[in-house]
Structures are given as C-alpha cells and as structure tokens.
Coordinates of C-alpha atoms in Angstrom, one line a residue:
M1 CA -29.4 10.5 -43.5
A2 CA -31.1 7.6 -45.5
A3 CA -34.8 7.8 -45.6
S4 CA -35.4 4.2 -45.1
S5 CA -33.5 4.4 -41.7
S6 CA -34.9 7.8 -40.6
P7 CA -38.2 6.5 -39.0
R8 CA -36.5 4.0 -36.9
L9 CA -33.7 6.4 -36.0
F10 CA -36.2 9.2 -35.1
F11 CA -38.3 6.7 -32.9
A12 CA -35.1 5.6 -31.0
V13 CA -33.9 9.3 -30.2
T14 CA -37.6 10.3 -29.3
V15 CA -37.8 7.2 -27.1
L16 CA -34.4 8.1 -25.5
L17 CA -35.4 11.9 -24.9
L18 CA -38.6 10.6 -23.3
L19 CA -36.7 8.7 -20.8
L20 CA -34.3 11.3 -20.0
T21 CA -36.9 13.7 -19.4
V22 CA -38.8 11.8 -16.9
S23 CA -35.6 10.3 -15.5
S24 CA -36.0 12.2 -12.2
L25 CA -39.3 10.4 -11.5
K26 CA -39.4 7.1 -9.6
L27 CA -39.8 4.5 -12.4
P28 CA -39.9 0.7 -12.4
F29 CA -36.8 0.9 -14.5
H30 CA -33.8 3.3 -15.0
P31 CA -33.2 4.9 -18.5
R32 CA -29.8 3.6 -18.7
D33 CA -31.1 0.0 -18.1
L34 CA -33.0 0.3 -21.6
L35 CA -29.9 1.9 -23.7
P36 CA -29.0 -1.6 -24.9
L37 CA -32.7 -1.9 -26.6
L38 CA -32.1 1.2 -28.7
P39 CA -30.2 0.7 -32.1
R40 CA -26.6 0.1 -31.8
R41 CA -25.8 3.6 -33.5
V42 CA -27.4 5.1 -30.8
S43 CA -26.9 3.1 -27.6
W44 CA -23.2 2.4 -28.4
P45 CA -21.9 5.9 -28.2
L46 CA -24.1 6.9 -25.2
L47 CA -22.8 3.7 -23.3
N48 CA -19.2 4.7 -24.3
S49 CA -19.6 8.2 -22.8
L50 CA -21.3 6.6 -19.5
N51 CA -18.8 3.6 -19.1
S52 CA -15.2 3.0 -19.7
A53 CA -12.5 0.5 -19.0
V54 CA -11.7 2.3 -15.6
D55 CA -15.3 1.0 -14.6
L56 CA -14.0 -2.4 -14.5
L57 CA -12.2 -1.3 -11.4
P58 CA -14.1 -2.1 -7.9
T59 CA -14.5 0.6 -5.4
Y60 CA -13.5 -0.4 -1.5
I61 CA -16.7 0.8 0.3
G62 CA -15.6 -0.8 3.9
S63 CA -14.7 -3.8 5.9
A64 CA -17.6 -5.9 7.7
S65 CA -16.3 -6.7 11.0
I66 CA -17.4 -8.2 14.3
K67 CA -15.7 -5.3 16.4
N68 CA -18.0 -2.3 15.0
D69 CA -21.4 -1.4 14.1
A70 CA -22.5 -2.4 10.6
V71 CA -20.7 -0.6 7.6
E72 CA -23.2 1.4 5.6
W73 CA -23.0 2.7 2.1
K74 CA -24.7 3.9 -1.0
G75 CA -24.6 1.2 -3.9
A76 CA -25.1 1.8 -7.6
C77 CA -28.5 0.1 -7.5
F78 CA -29.7 0.1 -3.9
Y79 CA -29.1 3.2 -2.1
E80 CA -29.3 2.0 1.5
N81 CA -27.0 -0.9 2.4
K82 CA -25.3 -2.3 5.4
A83 CA -23.2 -5.2 6.2
W84 CA -21.8 -6.9 9.3
L85 CA -19.9 -10.2 10.0
E86 CA -20.9 -13.1 12.6
L87 CA -18.2 -15.6 13.5
N88 CA -19.4 -19.1 13.8
N89 CA -18.4 -22.8 13.9
K90 CA -20.9 -24.5 11.6
S91 CA -18.1 -26.7 10.1
G92 CA -16.8 -27.9 13.5
S93 CA -13.3 -27.0 12.5
E94 CA -10.4 -25.5 14.7
F95 CA -11.1 -21.9 13.7
G96 CA -14.5 -22.1 12.4
G97 CA -16.0 -19.9 9.9
G98 CA -18.4 -16.9 9.3
T99 CA -21.5 -15.5 7.7
L100 CA -21.1 -12.2 6.2
H101 CA -24.9 -10.3 6.3
I102 CA -25.4 -7.8 3.5
K103 CA -28.8 -6.0 3.6
V104 CA -29.7 -4.1 0.6
D105 CA -32.6 -1.7 0.1
K106 CA -34.2 1.1 -1.7
A107 CA -33.4 0.2 -5.3
H108 CA -33.5 3.2 -7.9
S109 CA -35.3 0.9 -10.4
W110 CA -36.7 -2.7 -10.7
T111 CA -34.2 -3.7 -13.2
C112 CA -30.8 -2.8 -11.6
M113 CA -28.6 -4.9 -9.6
D114 CA -25.4 -4.3 -7.7
I115 CA -22.2 -6.7 -7.9
Y116 CA -19.8 -7.0 -5.0
V117 CA -16.4 -8.6 -4.3
F118 CA -15.4 -9.9 -0.9
V119 CA -11.9 -10.1 0.1
T120 CA -9.3 -11.4 2.8
P121 CA -5.8 -11.7 2.2
Y122 CA -6.5 -15.3 1.7
R123 CA -9.5 -15.4 -0.5
V124 CA -11.6 -13.6 -3.0
T125 CA -15.2 -14.2 -3.7
W126 CA -18.2 -12.2 -5.3
D127 CA -22.0 -12.1 -5.6
W128 CA -24.5 -10.0 -6.9
Y129 CA -28.0 -8.9 -5.5
F130 CA -31.3 -8.0 -7.5
I131 CA -33.8 -8.3 -4.7
S132 CA -34.2 -5.9 -1.6
R133 CA -33.7 -8.0 1.5
E134 CA -31.0 -9.3 3.6
H135 CA -28.5 -11.7 1.9
T136 CA -25.7 -13.7 3.5
M137 CA -22.3 -15.0 2.2
E138 CA -21.1 -18.0 4.0
F139 CA -17.3 -18.7 4.8
K140 CA -17.6 -22.3 6.0
E141 CA -14.1 -22.5 7.2
W142 CA -11.2 -20.1 7.8
E143 CA -8.0 -21.2 5.9
G144 CA -6.3 -21.3 9.2
K145 CA -5.2 -19.4 12.2
A146 CA -3.8 -16.4 10.2
E147 CA -7.0 -15.7 8.4
Y148 CA -9.2 -16.3 11.4
E149 CA -6.9 -13.7 13.4
H150 CA -7.3 -11.2 10.3
V151 CA -10.8 -11.5 10.1
K152 CA -11.3 -10.8 13.9
R153 CA -9.3 -7.8 13.9
K154 CA -9.9 -6.5 10.3
G155 CA -13.2 -8.2 9.1
V156 CA -13.8 -9.0 5.3
S157 CA -13.1 -6.1 2.7
I158 CA -16.2 -5.1 0.6
F159 CA -15.9 -3.8 -2.9
L160 CA -18.7 -2.5 -5.1
M161 CA -18.8 -2.8 -9.0
E162 CA -20.0 0.9 -9.3
A163 CA -20.8 0.5 -13.1
G164 CA -23.3 -2.4 -12.3
M165 CA -23.7 -5.4 -14.4
L166 CA -24.0 -3.4 -17.7
G167 CA -21.3 -1.0 -17.2
T168 CA -19.1 -3.9 -15.9
L169 CA -19.8 -5.7 -19.0
R170 CA -19.0 -2.6 -21.2
A171 CA -16.0 -2.0 -19.3
L172 CA -14.6 -5.7 -19.9
W173 CA -15.4 -5.1 -23.7
D174 CA -13.2 -1.7 -23.5
V175 CA -10.3 -3.4 -21.5
F176 CA -10.2 -6.3 -24.1
P177 CA -8.9 -4.5 -27.1
L178 CA -6.2 -2.5 -25.1
F179 CA -4.1 -5.8 -25.2
T180 CA -5.0 -7.1 -28.9
N181 CA -2.7 -6.4 -31.8
T182 CA -5.2 -5.1 -34.1
G183 CA -6.4 -1.7 -35.3
W184 CA -9.4 -1.7 -32.7
G185 CA -6.8 -2.3 -30.1
E186 CA -4.7 0.7 -31.3
N187 CA -7.8 2.9 -31.5
S188 CA -8.7 1.7 -28.0
N189 CA -5.5 2.5 -26.4
I190 CA -5.4 6.1 -28.0
A191 CA -9.1 6.7 -27.0
F192 CA -8.2 5.7 -23.2
L193 CA -5.2 7.9 -23.0
E194 CA -7.2 10.8 -24.7
K195 CA -10.0 10.3 -22.2
H196 CA -8.5 9.8 -19.1
M197 CA -5.0 11.6 -19.6
G198 CA -6.0 14.4 -22.0
A199 CA -3.3 13.1 -24.3
N200 CA -3.2 14.3 -27.8
F201 CA -2.5 12.0 -30.8
Y202 CA -1.8 14.4 -34.0
A203 CA -0.6 12.5 -36.8
R204 CA 2.9 13.6 -38.4
P205 CA 3.5 14.1 -42.1
E206 CA 4.9 11.0 -43.9
P207 CA 7.3 9.5 -44.2
W208 CA 7.2 8.5 -40.4
V209 CA 10.6 6.9 -40.2
T210 CA 13.6 9.3 -40.1
N211 CA 16.6 8.9 -42.4
I212 CA 19.2 8.8 -39.6
T213 CA 22.9 9.4 -40.0
T214 CA 24.3 7.8 -36.6
D215 CA 27.3 10.1 -36.5
E216 CA 25.3 12.6 -34.6
I217 CA 24.1 10.1 -32.0
H218 CA 26.1 10.0 -28.7
S219 CA 26.5 7.9 -25.6
G220 CA 24.0 8.7 -23.0
D221 CA 21.4 9.8 -25.5
L222 CA 18.0 8.5 -24.5
L223 CA 15.4 6.9 -26.5
A224 CA 11.6 7.4 -25.3
I225 CA 9.4 4.9 -26.7
S226 CA 5.5 4.7 -26.6
K227 CA 3.7 1.6 -27.8
I228 CA 0.1 1.7 -28.7
R229 CA -0.9 -1.8 -29.7
G230 CA -0.8 -5.6 -28.6
R231 CA 0.5 -6.8 -25.1
W232 CA 2.9 -4.2 -24.5
G233 CA 0.6 -1.6 -25.8
G234 CA -2.1 -2.4 -23.3
F235 CA 0.4 -2.7 -20.4
E236 CA 2.0 0.8 -21.2
T237 CA -1.5 2.5 -21.6
L238 CA -2.3 1.6 -17.9
E239 CA 1.2 2.5 -16.8
K240 CA 0.9 6.0 -18.5
W241 CA -2.3 6.5 -16.8
V242 CA -1.2 5.9 -13.2
S243 CA 2.0 7.6 -13.6
G244 CA 1.5 10.5 -15.8
A245 CA 4.2 9.6 -18.3
Y246 CA 3.7 10.2 -22.0
A247 CA 6.2 7.4 -23.1
G248 CA 6.0 3.7 -21.9
H249 CA 9.3 2.4 -22.4
T250 CA 13.1 3.6 -22.8
A251 CA 16.4 2.7 -24.0
V252 CA 19.8 4.3 -24.2
C253 CA 22.5 4.7 -26.6
L254 CA 26.3 3.8 -26.0
R255 CA 29.3 4.1 -28.0
D256 CA 32.2 1.6 -27.6
S257 CA 35.8 2.5 -27.7
E258 CA 35.9 1.8 -31.4
G259 CA 33.1 4.3 -31.9
R260 CA 30.4 1.6 -32.7
L261 CA 26.9 2.4 -31.6
W262 CA 25.0 0.2 -29.2
V263 CA 21.5 0.2 -27.6
G264 CA 21.2 -0.7 -23.9
E265 CA 17.6 -1.7 -23.0
S266 CA 15.9 -3.3 -20.0
G267 CA 12.9 -5.2 -21.1
H268 CA 14.3 -6.9 -24.3
E269 CA 12.7 -10.0 -25.3
N270 CA 15.1 -13.1 -25.7
E271 CA 14.9 -16.1 -27.9
Q272 CA 13.3 -18.0 -24.8
G273 CA 10.6 -15.3 -24.7
E274 CA 11.9 -13.7 -21.1
D275 CA 12.3 -9.8 -20.6
V276 CA 16.1 -9.2 -20.0
I277 CA 18.4 -6.4 -19.9
A278 CA 20.6 -6.6 -23.2
V279 CA 23.0 -4.6 -25.0
L280 CA 22.5 -4.6 -28.7
P281 CA 24.2 -3.1 -31.9
W282 CA 22.1 0.0 -33.0
E283 CA 21.6 -1.7 -36.4
E284 CA 19.8 -4.7 -35.1
W285 CA 17.8 -2.8 -32.5
W286 CA 16.8 -0.1 -34.9
E287 CA 15.8 -2.9 -37.8
F288 CA 13.6 -4.6 -35.3
E289 CA 11.9 -1.4 -34.1
Q290 CA 11.0 -0.5 -37.8
T291 CA 10.3 -4.0 -39.3
K292 CA 9.3 -6.2 -36.7
D293 CA 8.0 -4.6 -33.5
D294 CA 4.3 -5.0 -34.1
S295 CA 3.1 -2.5 -31.2
N296 CA 3.3 0.3 -33.6
P297 CA 6.2 1.9 -31.6
Q298 CA 6.6 5.9 -31.7
I299 CA 10.2 6.6 -30.8
A300 CA 12.0 10.0 -29.7
L301 CA 15.6 10.5 -29.5
L302 CA 16.3 12.8 -26.6
P303 CA 20.1 14.0 -26.9
L304 CA 22.0 14.8 -23.9
H305 CA 23.1 18.6 -23.5
P306 CA 26.9 19.0 -24.3
D307 CA 27.7 20.1 -20.8
Y308 CA 26.3 16.7 -19.4
R309 CA 27.6 14.6 -22.3
A310 CA 31.1 16.1 -21.5
R311 CA 30.6 15.0 -17.6
F312 CA 29.3 11.6 -18.6
N313 CA 31.9 8.9 -17.8
V314 CA 31.4 6.5 -20.6
T315 CA 33.5 3.9 -19.3
A316 CA 31.9 3.6 -16.1
A317 CA 28.4 3.6 -17.9
W318 CA 29.8 0.5 -19.9
E319 CA 30.9 -1.2 -16.9
Y320 CA 27.6 -0.9 -15.4
A321 CA 25.7 -2.1 -18.5
R322 CA 27.9 -5.0 -19.0
S323 CA 27.5 -6.2 -15.3
M324 CA 23.7 -6.2 -15.9
D325 CA 23.6 -7.6 -19.5
G326 CA 21.3 -10.8 -19.5
K327 CA 19.7 -10.1 -16.1
P328 CA 16.0 -10.2 -15.9
Y329 CA 13.9 -7.3 -16.4
G330 CA 13.3 -5.3 -13.2
Y331 CA 9.7 -6.6 -12.1
H332 CA 10.4 -6.4 -8.4
N333 CA 10.3 -2.7 -8.0
L334 CA 8.0 -1.9 -11.0
I335 CA 5.0 -0.7 -9.2
F336 CA 7.0 0.9 -6.4
S337 CA 8.3 3.5 -8.6
W338 CA 4.6 4.6 -9.3
I339 CA 3.5 4.5 -5.6
D340 CA 5.3 7.1 -3.6
T341 CA 2.3 8.3 -1.2
I342 CA -0.4 6.9 0.8
S343 CA -3.2 8.1 -1.5
G344 CA -1.8 10.6 -4.1
N345 CA -1.0 7.8 -6.7
Y346 CA -4.0 6.0 -7.1
P347 CA -6.6 7.1 -10.0
P348 CA -10.2 6.7 -8.6
P349 CA -11.3 4.0 -8.0
L350 CA -8.0 2.7 -7.2
D351 CA -6.6 2.5 -3.8
A352 CA -4.4 0.5 -1.6
H353 CA -7.1 -1.9 -0.6
L354 CA -7.8 -2.8 -4.2
V355 CA -4.0 -3.2 -4.9
A356 CA -3.9 -5.5 -1.9
S357 CA -7.0 -7.6 -3.3
V358 CA -5.4 -7.7 -7.0
M359 CA -2.3 -8.8 -5.4
T360 CA -4.5 -11.5 -3.5
V361 CA -5.8 -12.6 -6.5
W362 CA -2.7 -13.0 -8.3
S363 CA -0.9 -14.7 -5.5
K364 CA -3.5 -17.5 -5.5
I365 CA -3.4 -17.8 -9.4
Q366 CA 0.1 -17.3 -10.1
P367 CA 2.2 -17.3 -7.0
D368 CA 5.5 -17.3 -8.7
Y369 CA 4.5 -14.2 -10.5
A370 CA 3.4 -12.6 -7.5
A371 CA 6.7 -13.4 -5.5
N372 CA 8.5 -11.8 -8.4
M373 CA 6.3 -8.6 -8.8
W374 CA 5.8 -7.7 -5.2
N375 CA 6.6 -10.3 -2.5
E376 CA 10.3 -9.5 -2.2
A377 CA 9.9 -6.1 -2.5
L378 CA 7.5 -6.0 0.3
N379 CA 9.7 -8.0 2.5
K380 CA 12.5 -5.5 1.8
R381 CA 10.3 -2.8 3.1
L382 CA 9.8 -4.8 6.2
G383 CA 13.4 -6.0 6.8
T384 CA 11.8 -9.8 6.6
E385 CA 12.3 -12.8 4.4
G386 CA 10.2 -15.3 2.9
L387 CA 6.9 -13.8 3.9
D388 CA 4.1 -14.3 1.3
L389 CA 1.5 -11.6 0.8
P390 CA -0.9 -12.7 3.7
D391 CA 2.0 -13.2 6.0
V392 CA 3.2 -9.7 4.9
L393 CA -0.4 -8.1 5.8
V394 CA -0.4 -9.6 9.1
E395 CA 3.1 -8.5 10.0
V396 CA 2.2 -4.8 9.0
E397 CA -0.7 -5.1 11.3
K398 CA 1.4 -6.2 14.2
R399 CA 3.7 -3.3 13.8
G400 CA 0.9 -1.0 14.1
S401 CA 1.5 0.4 10.4
S402 CA -0.8 0.0 7.3
F403 CA -0.5 -1.6 3.9
D404 CA -0.8 1.8 1.9
E405 CA 2.1 3.0 4.3
L406 CA 4.0 -0.1 3.3
L407 CA 3.8 0.6 -0.3
A408 CA 4.9 4.2 -0.1
V409 CA 8.3 3.2 1.5
P410 CA 11.0 4.3 -1.1
E411 CA 12.9 1.6 -3.1
Q412 CA 16.6 1.4 -2.6
D413 CA 19.1 1.1 -5.4
D414 CA 21.5 -1.1 -3.6
W415 CA 18.8 -3.7 -2.6
I416 CA 19.6 -7.2 -4.0
Y417 CA 16.6 -9.6 -4.8
S418 CA 17.1 -13.2 -5.5
D419 CA 18.0 -12.8 -9.1
G420 CA 20.3 -9.7 -8.5
K421 CA 19.7 -5.9 -8.8
S422 CA 16.3 -5.2 -10.2
T423 CA 15.8 -2.3 -12.7
S424 CA 13.0 -1.4 -14.8
C425 CA 13.5 0.1 -18.2
I426 CA 14.1 3.7 -16.9
A427 CA 15.9 2.6 -13.7
F428 CA 18.6 0.9 -15.8
I429 CA 19.3 3.8 -17.5
L430 CA 19.2 6.0 -14.7
E431 CA 21.6 3.8 -12.8
M432 CA 24.0 4.1 -15.8
Y433 CA 23.6 8.0 -15.7
K434 CA 24.3 7.7 -11.9
E435 CA 27.4 5.5 -12.4
G436 CA 28.4 8.0 -15.1
G437 CA 28.5 10.8 -12.8
L438 CA 25.3 12.9 -13.9
F439 CA 23.9 13.0 -10.6
D440 CA 27.1 14.0 -8.8
P441 CA 27.5 15.7 -6.1
I442 CA 24.3 14.3 -4.8
S443 CA 24.1 10.6 -6.2
S444 CA 24.3 9.1 -2.7
S445 CA 20.9 10.7 -2.1
I446 CA 19.3 9.8 -5.4
Q447 CA 17.3 6.4 -5.7
V448 CA 16.8 6.1 -9.3
T449 CA 14.5 3.1 -9.0
E450 CA 11.8 5.5 -7.5
F451 CA 11.9 7.6 -11.0
T452 CA 9.2 6.8 -13.4
I453 CA 9.7 7.4 -17.1
K454 CA 8.1 10.9 -16.7
D455 CA 10.6 11.9 -14.0
A456 CA 13.5 10.9 -16.3
Y457 CA 12.4 13.0 -19.2
M458 CA 11.8 15.8 -17.1
L459 CA 15.4 16.0 -15.8
K460 CA 17.2 18.9 -17.0
F461 CA 20.1 16.6 -18.9
F462 CA 19.0 16.9 -22.3
E463 CA 19.7 19.6 -25.3
N464 CA 17.8 22.8 -24.9
N465 CA 19.3 24.4 -28.0
A466 CA 17.3 23.4 -31.3
S467 CA 20.3 24.5 -33.5
R468 CA 22.6 21.7 -32.0
L469 CA 20.0 19.1 -32.8
P470 CA 20.9 16.7 -35.3
K471 CA 20.3 18.1 -38.9
W472 CA 18.0 15.2 -39.7
C473 CA 15.9 15.9 -36.5
N474 CA 12.1 16.4 -37.4
D475 CA 13.2 17.3 -41.0
N476 CA 9.9 16.0 -42.1
D477 CA 7.6 17.5 -39.5
D478 CA 6.2 21.1 -39.7
V479 CA 6.2 21.2 -35.8
K480 CA 9.7 21.5 -34.5
L481 CA 9.9 19.4 -31.2
P482 CA 12.8 20.0 -28.6
Y483 CA 13.9 16.6 -29.2
C484 CA 13.9 14.1 -32.2
Q485 CA 11.2 11.8 -33.2
I486 CA 12.5 9.3 -35.4
L487 CA 9.7 6.9 -35.8
G488 CA 5.9 6.8 -35.6
K489 CA 2.7 8.2 -37.1
Y490 CA 1.7 10.1 -34.0
R491 CA 3.8 13.2 -32.8
M492 CA 5.1 12.2 -29.3
E493 CA 4.4 15.0 -26.7
L494 CA 6.5 15.0 -23.4
P495 CA 5.1 17.3 -21.0
G496 CA 7.7 19.0 -18.8
Y497 CA 10.5 17.9 -20.8
N498 CA 14.0 19.0 -19.8
T499 CA 12.7 21.4 -16.9
M500 CA 13.7 20.0 -13.6
E501 CA 17.2 20.1 -11.9
P502 CA 17.8 17.0 -9.7
Y503 CA 17.6 17.3 -5.9
P504 CA 18.2 14.9 -3.1
H505 CA 15.6 12.1 -2.5
M506 CA 14.0 13.3 -5.7
N507 CA 10.8 11.5 -6.7
E508 CA 10.4 9.8 -3.4
H509 CA 7.3 11.2 -2.3
C510 CA 5.3 12.5 -5.5
P511 CA 1.8 12.2 -6.0
S512 CA 0.5 11.4 -9.6
L513 CA -3.2 12.0 -10.0
P514 CA -4.8 12.2 -13.4
P515 CA -5.7 14.3 -15.4
K516 CA -3.5 17.1 -14.2
Y517 CA -0.7 14.9 -12.4
H518 CA 0.2 17.9 -10.2
R519 CA 3.7 17.6 -8.6
P520 CA 4.6 19.5 -5.4
K521 CA 7.8 21.4 -5.4
N522 CA 10.9 18.9 -4.2
C523 CA 8.5 16.0 -3.7

C-alpha cells in the first residue's frame, strides 16, 4: 500500500469499524447511510455486498382496502406502518376517487426514507416518505367503472422498495450494465449469475473456436448458446436466473436430402430487425456467430444419442421447420414456460403481484408489446378473446380465481395466436423433436411450450458415450465435457445434462427457485 494513501484509508476503515461497532445503538443515522461518504475503494465493495440488481424489484406488502382493517407492515426505514383506503367523490365525477392514507412511524435513523409504488390494474404511481406522520396519496378520479369496482373489492396494491433510496439507486447502477455491449456489461452479467445462481465461469484454453468438420454433425443435434453481453446478454441473464437454465438460447442442426447442413433457429434477427424463425445454411450461421455476434456467445453442440438419431424422422422435422420459417419468434408464451406454479417460480422479491404490476406498467407504455407478450396468452387461458390486462384481472375475480393461478395454467402446443403458432427458441426445436417422433409414444401428453432450455438439455436424448463424440470435440480443453463446446472463452456448464427420461405432462408444474432450483419428481 502506498504511504501517501495509508492515512486516508486507515481513517476510513477506522470510522467504518466504529460505525459497525455502535450500529446496535439508537443513532440519529444508520451506518449504511454514511457509506457513500467514505472513499470509493472502501464504500463501493461494501455497497456491492449489501445491494445488487435484484434490489431494484419492489416487494408486495399488501393491499389497502375499504373492506378490512388497515394493512400493517415493517418497512426498510420506518418499522411501524399502516395504510387504509377511503373512497370519496371530491371530483364530482361518476365514480369518484379516493384517498390512500399511509401512516409511517419508528424510523431506524434520522436519515433514511422509504419508497413505495402504488398499483391498480389501471395505474401505477409512487411516493417516498422521510418524516414520521400520516401521509396521503390522492386518486382524484377512477378511470371508469372497472377500476372503481376493482378498488372496492381489492383495494390498492402497495409495493416497498426494500433497498431504500441508496440501495435502489445502486441497483439501477447494477442493472444498467447488464444490457450494455461493453466489457463492463459482460463482467456485470457474469457477476450476477455467479452471485444469484452460483454459476461458474472458468476460462478455457485458447483457441476459443473449435476447428469443426461438419461431417460429424447430424440432424437433430442441439446447439446450446449462452450470451453474456449486450441486449440479449442482459435478457438471457434474467431468464437464466428465474428458470435455472445455464444457457439462454438454442438452435438445431438439420441436413437436407443432399446432405447439406442447415441451422434452424427461432430468434434470428432479419434485415428489418425483427426476431423471426429462420432456417439458415450452416456456413452463414457459423460465420455470423464467430465474427458478427457482439454478445460474446458461448456455444456447445449437444449430439443426439445414436438410438434417438435413428428414431428421428428428419423428413417430418423438415416439414415442420419449413412451415414455421419466417414466422415471428414466440413471444406469446415466453414467460409461461417459466411460470408453472402459484409461488414456486418467483425468486424473491418476485411474485404474481409484481408480475401483474410490471404488466400494468408495460400495458400503459407499450400496449402493442403487452398484447404480444401476454394479453393473448392470458385470454387463451380464460377461453376469452380481446380482453386487455385490466379486463383479464376483472374476469379472473368474477370466476373466483386468482391471477397467480391463471399464470400457472399450462400452455398448449395447439393454441393458435393472431400471428400463428407461437414457439420460443427451445419450443421450436422440441416441436421438431415431437414431429420427428422423439417423444413417442407419449407425444400427445407432452406440451413442449412448457419446457425451458434447462428442461430441454436435461432430456435423456443425447450422447452418453464420450468415445462416440466427434474427434474434434473439446480437443483444446483439458476438461472433457460430455458435449462439445465449439465457441467461447468460458466453459459451459449444463447441470443435469442428459439425465431425465420424458414422461406424460412433463414440466407442467415444476418450481424453479434459485439457487438450488429443486425439482420434484415427475413435476
């Protein structure tokens, strides 16, 4: 340590230790509140350990209603809080408005504050509280009868930003780089997956590109892909976290009648910037991944077992692939392959209330996006047509059900959406497997749109004899994986790979909570 920096660092550490020592006392401040005042080399590692990108997610604490007693909870800053709702008609409108009362008390320090988000299916607003007293949030006018009826029955949902102001700002700082196409973004994605999934990122020996001879690649061989920077890298990181998958994208190999190798992929970006299903020549696909894909992809080839390769009806697979070529990526059912249970698929603080709130926000900001991502799929589950999100929530209440139960209804492969059948990257491949006979004789009881990428690579369809792997498989690596990593700096791990025989209604009711991602038998 340089002598010139020692006194300042020693002082900072001493102050920090004193703060931690007296943290059990009632102080006019909390030690954490002073961390930003310390030198950056001391404060930021501590802030990183106390907060993460996940802290950006609010926690549902209850609904303030006119039907029951005040909802009470312990906040991040104020330890005694309660809220209640009062309907009124100060605006003189047909359905009036209301006043949400929030009483906060017993702050743990004089410098903290609590941030809240208030949600109905028709609006989202927020506020923050710094002073112990009763506060009010005015809703001057309900948007119409539907919101008025909802508020009468269900009240206003309240979410707490548990990390507080400092933690929330720090979490925003952590989330931003996940989606940036920079070294900072790559390191942030890796750090997130290491922290929240327990994933490992061990560097492979160079060269990181395998010299492939394609004559040893066959129809049905799966390509597992993990992107760790840029827009898709950030999206895949969050997808991996909630699903337990150690890959975020997939493609499949197909040979035509002349022996030429192709790649089928749902999620290929066309010239118009749209994500579509495409069947591309291997050479074009492989060249792009090596030289033009700026997400730094890690790619592994998962060869089919010879018995399954012999069963695979390539003609039927090609027929299906051609029928889907050019159709949109399967956004309609993307989130529903992840959500199988009422509460067992949401890493804290996620839950169905938060999912509904996020949907509400997006429905206001991007209504077309919302219709594509979930409105049609929710209508399918209800057997209705054309209902937007607020109407869906009202309909669920009328039926005596709940939104979390609706989200958990299994997707059906034969559902037709406004733009045709909807298949994500892995559903496209598994539907091809299904058409090609790999799920026989139980294919009629398999809904591949319920499978995540993890569910797919766990299927016992793949090669289990290392001596039959291609001769170039992992030839530059001192660790011999049971599959062939063909691109990427980091060694790809696929826990549970090739271990599970298919069974009827597979993956329709499976939890997926990190970091263990425990899976009950036959879920």
